[in-house]
Structures are given as C-alpha cells and as structure tokens.
Short mmCIF file of C-alpha atoms and ligand atoms in Angstrom, two decimals:
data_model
loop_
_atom_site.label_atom_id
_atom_site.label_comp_id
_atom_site.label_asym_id
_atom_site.label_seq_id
_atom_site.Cartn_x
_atom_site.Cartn_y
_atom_site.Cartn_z
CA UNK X 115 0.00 0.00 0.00
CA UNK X 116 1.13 3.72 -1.04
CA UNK X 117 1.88 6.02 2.03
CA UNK X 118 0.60 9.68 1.56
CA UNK X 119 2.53 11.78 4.35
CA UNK X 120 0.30 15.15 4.45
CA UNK X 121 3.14 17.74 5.75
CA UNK X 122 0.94 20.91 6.81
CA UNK X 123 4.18 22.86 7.41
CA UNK X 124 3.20 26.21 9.37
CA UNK X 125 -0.21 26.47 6.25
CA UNK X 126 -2.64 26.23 9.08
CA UNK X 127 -3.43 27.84 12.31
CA UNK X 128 -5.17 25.49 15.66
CA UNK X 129 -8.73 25.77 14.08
CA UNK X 130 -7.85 25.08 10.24
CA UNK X 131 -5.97 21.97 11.41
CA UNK X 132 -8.85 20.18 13.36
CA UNK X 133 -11.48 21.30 10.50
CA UNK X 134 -9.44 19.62 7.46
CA UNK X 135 -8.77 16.91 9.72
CA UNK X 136 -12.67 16.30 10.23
CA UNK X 137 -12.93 16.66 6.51
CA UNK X 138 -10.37 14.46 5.71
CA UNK X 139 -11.87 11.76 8.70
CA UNK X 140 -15.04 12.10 6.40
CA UNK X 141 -13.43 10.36 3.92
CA UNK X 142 -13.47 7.41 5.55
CA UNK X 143 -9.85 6.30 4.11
CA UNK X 144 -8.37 3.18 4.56
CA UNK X 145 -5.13 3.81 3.02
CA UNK X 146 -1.20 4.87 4.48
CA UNK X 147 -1.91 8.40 5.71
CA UNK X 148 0.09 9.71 7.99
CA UNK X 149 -0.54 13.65 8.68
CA UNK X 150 2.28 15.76 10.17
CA UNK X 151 0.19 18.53 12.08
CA UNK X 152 1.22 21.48 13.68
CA UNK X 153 2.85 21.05 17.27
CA UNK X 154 -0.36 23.22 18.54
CA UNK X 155 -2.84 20.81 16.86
CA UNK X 156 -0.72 17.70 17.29
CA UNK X 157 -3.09 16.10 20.61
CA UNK X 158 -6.37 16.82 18.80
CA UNK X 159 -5.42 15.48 15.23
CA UNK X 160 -4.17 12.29 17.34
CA UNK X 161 -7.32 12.30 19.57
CA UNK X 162 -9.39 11.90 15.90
CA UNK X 163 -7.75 8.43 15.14
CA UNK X 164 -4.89 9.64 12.52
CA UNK X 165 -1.39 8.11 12.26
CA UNK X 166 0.55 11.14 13.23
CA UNK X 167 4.11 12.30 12.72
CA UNK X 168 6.22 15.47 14.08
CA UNK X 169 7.28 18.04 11.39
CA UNK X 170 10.71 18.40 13.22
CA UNK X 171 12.20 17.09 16.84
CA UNK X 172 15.09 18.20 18.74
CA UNK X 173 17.99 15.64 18.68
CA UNK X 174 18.18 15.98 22.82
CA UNK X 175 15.50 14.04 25.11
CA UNK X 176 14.69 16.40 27.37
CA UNK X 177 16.18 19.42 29.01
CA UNK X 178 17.24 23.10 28.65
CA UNK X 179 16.50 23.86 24.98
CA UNK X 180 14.08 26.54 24.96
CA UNK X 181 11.40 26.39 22.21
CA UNK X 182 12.40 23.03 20.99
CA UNK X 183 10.38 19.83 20.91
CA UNK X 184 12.11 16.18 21.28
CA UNK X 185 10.98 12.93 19.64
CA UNK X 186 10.40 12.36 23.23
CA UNK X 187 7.84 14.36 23.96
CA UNK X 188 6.46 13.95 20.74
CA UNK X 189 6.45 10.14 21.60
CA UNK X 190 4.58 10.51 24.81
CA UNK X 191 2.17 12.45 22.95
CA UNK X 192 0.73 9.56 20.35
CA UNK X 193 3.39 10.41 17.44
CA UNK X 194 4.73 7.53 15.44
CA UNK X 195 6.82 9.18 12.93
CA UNK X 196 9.03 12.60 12.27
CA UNK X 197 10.11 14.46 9.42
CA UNK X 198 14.11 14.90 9.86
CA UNK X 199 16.11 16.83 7.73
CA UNK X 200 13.10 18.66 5.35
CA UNK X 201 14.87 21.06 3.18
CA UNK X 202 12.83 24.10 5.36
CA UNK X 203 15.03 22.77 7.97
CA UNK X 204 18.33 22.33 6.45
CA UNK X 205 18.18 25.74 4.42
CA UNK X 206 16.24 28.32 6.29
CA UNK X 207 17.29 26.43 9.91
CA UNK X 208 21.32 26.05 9.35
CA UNK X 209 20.17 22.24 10.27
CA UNK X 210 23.36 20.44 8.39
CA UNK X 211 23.81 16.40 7.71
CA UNK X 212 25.63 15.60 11.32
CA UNK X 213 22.29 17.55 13.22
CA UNK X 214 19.83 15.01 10.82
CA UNK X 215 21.99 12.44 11.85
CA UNK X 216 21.68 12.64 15.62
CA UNK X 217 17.94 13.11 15.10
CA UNK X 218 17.34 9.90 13.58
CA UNK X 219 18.91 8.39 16.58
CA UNK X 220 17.05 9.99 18.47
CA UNK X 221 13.75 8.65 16.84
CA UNK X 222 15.56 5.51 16.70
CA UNK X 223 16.04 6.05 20.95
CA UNK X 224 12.16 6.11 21.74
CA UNK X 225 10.66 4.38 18.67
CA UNK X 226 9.57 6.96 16.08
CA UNK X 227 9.92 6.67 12.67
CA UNK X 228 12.80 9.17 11.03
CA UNK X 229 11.10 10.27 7.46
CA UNK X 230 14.56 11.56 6.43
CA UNK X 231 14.29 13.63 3.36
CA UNK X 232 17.22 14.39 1.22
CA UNK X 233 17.38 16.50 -2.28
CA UNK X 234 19.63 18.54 -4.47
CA UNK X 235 19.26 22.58 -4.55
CA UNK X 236 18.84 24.10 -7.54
CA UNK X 237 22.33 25.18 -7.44
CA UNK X 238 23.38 21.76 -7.19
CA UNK X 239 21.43 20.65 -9.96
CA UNK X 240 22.80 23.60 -12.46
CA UNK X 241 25.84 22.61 -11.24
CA UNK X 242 25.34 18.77 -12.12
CA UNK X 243 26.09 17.78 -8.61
CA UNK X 244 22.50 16.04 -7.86
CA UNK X 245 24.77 12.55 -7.44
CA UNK X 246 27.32 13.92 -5.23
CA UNK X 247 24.58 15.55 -2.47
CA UNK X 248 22.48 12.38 -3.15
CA UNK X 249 25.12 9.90 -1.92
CA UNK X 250 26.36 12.39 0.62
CA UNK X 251 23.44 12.78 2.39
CA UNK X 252 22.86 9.03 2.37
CA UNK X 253 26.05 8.60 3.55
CA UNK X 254 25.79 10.92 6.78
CA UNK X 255 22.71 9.05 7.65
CA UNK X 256 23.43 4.75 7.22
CA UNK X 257 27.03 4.79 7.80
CA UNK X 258 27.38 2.63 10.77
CA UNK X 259 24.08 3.32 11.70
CA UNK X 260 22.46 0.44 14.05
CA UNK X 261 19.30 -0.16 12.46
CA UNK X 262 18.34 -2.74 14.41
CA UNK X 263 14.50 -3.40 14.65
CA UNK X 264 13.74 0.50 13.90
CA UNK X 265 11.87 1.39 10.67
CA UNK X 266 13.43 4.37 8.22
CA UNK X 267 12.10 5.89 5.68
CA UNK X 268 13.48 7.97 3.18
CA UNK X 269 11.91 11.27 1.23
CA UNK X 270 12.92 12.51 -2.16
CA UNK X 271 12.23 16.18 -2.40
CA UNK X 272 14.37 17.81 -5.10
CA UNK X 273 14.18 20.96 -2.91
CA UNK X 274 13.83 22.98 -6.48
CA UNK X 275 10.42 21.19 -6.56
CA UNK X 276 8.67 22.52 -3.61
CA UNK X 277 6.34 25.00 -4.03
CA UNK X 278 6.30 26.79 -1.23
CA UNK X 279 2.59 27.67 -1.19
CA UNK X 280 2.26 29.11 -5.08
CA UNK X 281 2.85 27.23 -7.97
CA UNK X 282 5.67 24.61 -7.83
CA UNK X 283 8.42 23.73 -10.56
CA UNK X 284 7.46 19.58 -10.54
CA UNK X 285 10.22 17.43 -10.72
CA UNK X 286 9.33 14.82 -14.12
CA UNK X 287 8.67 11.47 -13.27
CA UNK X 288 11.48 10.75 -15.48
CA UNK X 289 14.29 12.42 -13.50
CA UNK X 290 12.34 11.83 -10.03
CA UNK X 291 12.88 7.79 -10.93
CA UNK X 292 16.31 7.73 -11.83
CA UNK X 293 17.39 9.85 -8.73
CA UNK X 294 15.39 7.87 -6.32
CA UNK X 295 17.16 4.33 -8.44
CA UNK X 296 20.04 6.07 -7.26
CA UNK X 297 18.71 6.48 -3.46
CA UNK X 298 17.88 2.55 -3.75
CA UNK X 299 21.19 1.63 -4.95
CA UNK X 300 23.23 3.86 -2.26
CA UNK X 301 21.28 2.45 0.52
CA UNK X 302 21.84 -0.92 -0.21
CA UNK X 303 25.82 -0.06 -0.10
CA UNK X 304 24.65 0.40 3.79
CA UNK X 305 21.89 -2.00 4.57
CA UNK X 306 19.57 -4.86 3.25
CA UNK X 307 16.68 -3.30 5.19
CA UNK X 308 13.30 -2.19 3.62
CA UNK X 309 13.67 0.90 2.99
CA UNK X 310 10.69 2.81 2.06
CA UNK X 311 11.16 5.97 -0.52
CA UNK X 312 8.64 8.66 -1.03
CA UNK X 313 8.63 11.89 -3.45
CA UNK X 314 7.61 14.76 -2.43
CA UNK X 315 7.38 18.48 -4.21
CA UNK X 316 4.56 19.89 -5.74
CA UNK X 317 2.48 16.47 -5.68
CA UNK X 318 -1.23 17.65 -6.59
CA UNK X 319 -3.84 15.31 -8.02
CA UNK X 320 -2.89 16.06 -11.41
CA UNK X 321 0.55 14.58 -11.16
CA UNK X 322 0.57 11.73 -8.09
CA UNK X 323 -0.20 8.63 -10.26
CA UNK X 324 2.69 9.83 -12.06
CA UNK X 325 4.97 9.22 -9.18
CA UNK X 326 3.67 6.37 -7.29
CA UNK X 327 3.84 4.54 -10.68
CA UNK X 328 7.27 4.69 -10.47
CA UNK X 329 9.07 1.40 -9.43
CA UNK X 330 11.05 2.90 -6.73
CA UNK X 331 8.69 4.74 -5.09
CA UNK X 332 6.34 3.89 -1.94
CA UNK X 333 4.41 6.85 -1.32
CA UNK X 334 3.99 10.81 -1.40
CA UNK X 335 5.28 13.78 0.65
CA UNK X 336 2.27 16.60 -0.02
CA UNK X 337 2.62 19.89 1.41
CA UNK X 338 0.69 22.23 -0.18
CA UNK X 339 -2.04 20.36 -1.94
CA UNK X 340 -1.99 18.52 1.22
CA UNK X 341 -4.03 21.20 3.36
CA UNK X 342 -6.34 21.69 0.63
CA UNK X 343 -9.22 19.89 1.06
CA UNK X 344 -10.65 19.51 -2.20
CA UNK X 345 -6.84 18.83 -3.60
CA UNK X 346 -6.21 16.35 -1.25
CA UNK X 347 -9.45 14.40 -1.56
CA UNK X 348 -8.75 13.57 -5.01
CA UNK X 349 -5.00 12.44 -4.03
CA UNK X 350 -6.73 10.22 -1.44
CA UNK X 351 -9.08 8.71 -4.18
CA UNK X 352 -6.51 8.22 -6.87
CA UNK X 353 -4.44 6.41 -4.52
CA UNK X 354 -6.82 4.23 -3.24
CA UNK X 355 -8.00 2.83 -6.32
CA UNK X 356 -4.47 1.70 -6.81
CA UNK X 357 -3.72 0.46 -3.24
P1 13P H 190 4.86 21.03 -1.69
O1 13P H 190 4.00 19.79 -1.92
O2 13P H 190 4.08 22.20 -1.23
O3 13P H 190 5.73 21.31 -2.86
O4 13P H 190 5.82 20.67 -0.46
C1 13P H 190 6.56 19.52 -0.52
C2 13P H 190 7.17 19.32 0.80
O5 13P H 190 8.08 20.04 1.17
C3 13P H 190 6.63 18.25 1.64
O6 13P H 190 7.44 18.01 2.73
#
C-alpha cells in the first residue's frame, strides 16, 4: 500500500488543522496516511484516530532547549513518525547532515519513525552535482548506523520542486525515478533493510499517479495540496483505487 505523508508545514493555524482533519476523517480512508500537524494541533489530530508524525524534533531528550520539541515528547504524545532533515530545515534552519543524523537516533532512541528527506538545490542541480549531495546525504545518515529493529524511511524532495505555497516547478517522473534508483542503490551499499522511498514536491492530483507509478517509489510527501481539502481528496481517491 502507497503512504501519503500530508506535511501541513506552518499552512494552518489550531482551528484550520482540526477542520481539514474532520474533513479528511469524512473520507473514511483506509489507506497509508500519515498527517504531520502542527505542534499546537498535534493532541487533537491524534485524539481523531490519525497516524501522526512530528514536522521536526530536537535531537536531545529532554532538558534546557528553549522552544524546541524532542521525539520524546512527541512520543509521549501519540506520534509515530518525524520528518528529519526537510529542506525548510536544512536551508532556512542552518540544520546540516551531522544535526539530521543525531535526530534519527534519536527517533531511533524512543521508537519513532525518522522520514529523512534528502534533495539537491537548484544550485546543485545547475551545477550537475544532484549525485554527489544524493550519496552524501545518504552517507551521513546509514554509515554505521544500528538499524536494528527501527523502521526508516526515506523522502525525495528535489528541494527545487517545492512550491512553497504558489505554484511549484514539478520534478518529471522521469528524473524523479532515476534519482530515487540512485537512493535505492546507495542504501543498499549500507543496509539490506526495507527501505521505504517517497517523493515529495509539488504532488497535486494532477501529477501523483505519475509518481507512485514509479518502481522505486512507496508513497507521497504533499505539502501544499496537502491542506487543501478539495486537492487532497482527489489524491486520497486516486491512490486508493491503486492500493
Ligand atoms: P509542496 O508539496 O508544497 O511542494 O511541499 C513539498 C514538501 O516540502 C513536503 O514536505
């Protein structure tokens, strides 16, 4: 079965959240969704029944971090999953590859799921070095990382694709599949694990049977289209008439 991860980023405010997520609880889906809620709506969206994940945690437990939130807390709190190393993160943030390391550990620490997303710039792509950050990335996360009965996933979102609210610059299918046969082959260079992979950046419902078609790839990363209602209904029913 697909996974659609609906990433609201900071779209929606407390009351927005809960009424798309009533909307989307109408829709009486059975499929892989997994919404990624505000920290302020997080307890109600899990109080309706959804899979939930964090959009970001700290990489420390517990402590004297002001304004941060831990995949501990989040934990305690009904979350199964996190986002770790979004492109929002890494290039508006500072976050670099060693900080998305420690936070998959520390998802790994209390049982979350890491949805580690990775991606060329645009710079990198002009400058034909999409490989090179691929495998880099890839690299700071699975070397000698113990696995061990934790579940990873990974995200492809060619951070040129994202549309940042208005109209997105969609990665083809075409190029989307042979970076993410690239992801598939690095990661076995580290483990024989499942690995899930998911593309996200500007997914709508025009364009997200074009990428879950794709050999490599297990699911969706929506942010925009994702808080739409009448967008993401229509993502919801393509994919489950394939799932
Ligand atoms: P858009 O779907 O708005 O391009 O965002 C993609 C994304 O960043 C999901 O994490």
């Amino acid at each position: 079965m697909k996974y659609i991860l609906a990433n609201w980023k900071m779209y929606l405010n407390y009351e927005e959240s809960v009424n798309l997520a009533k909307q989307i609880k109408s829709l009486d889906t059975e499929d892989n969704l997994i919404i990624f809620p505000s920290a302020l709506a997080f307890k109600e969206i899990v109080s309706m029944g959804f899979e939930t994940g964090a959009q970001n945690v700290s990489w420390a437990p517990q402590g004297a971090y002001t304004g941060a939130l831990s995949a501990f807390l989040y934990k305690e709190v009904g979350a199964k999953y996190a986002l770790v190393g979004h492109s929002e993160r890494r290039y508006i943030f500072g976050e670099n590859n060693e900080d998305v390391r420690k936070k998959v550990e520390s998802c790994f620490d209390v049982g979350l799921t890491p949805v580690v997303c990775i991606g060329e710039t645009k710079e990198d792509k002009d400058e034909s070095k999409t490989q090179y950050r691929i495998k880099k990335q890839i690299m700071k996360v699975f070397d000698n990382l113990d696995i061990g009965n934790n579940k990873i996933i990974i995200a492809y979102e060619p951070v040129w694709a994202i549309s940042h609210g208005g109209e997105g610059q969609p990665c083809t299918p075409a190029d989307a599949e042979d970076v993410m046969g690239l992801i598939k082959r690095e990661i076995l260079e580290y483990t024989d694990n499942e690995i899930p992979i998911l593309y996200g950046g500007s997914v709508d419902e025009k364009n997200v049977l074009s990428y879950v078609a794709l050999e490599d790839c297990s699911g969706v990363l929506v942010g925009s289209a994702s808080t739409k209602i009448d967008s993401f209904t229509e993502i919801i029913k393509e994919l489950s008439d394939i799932n």
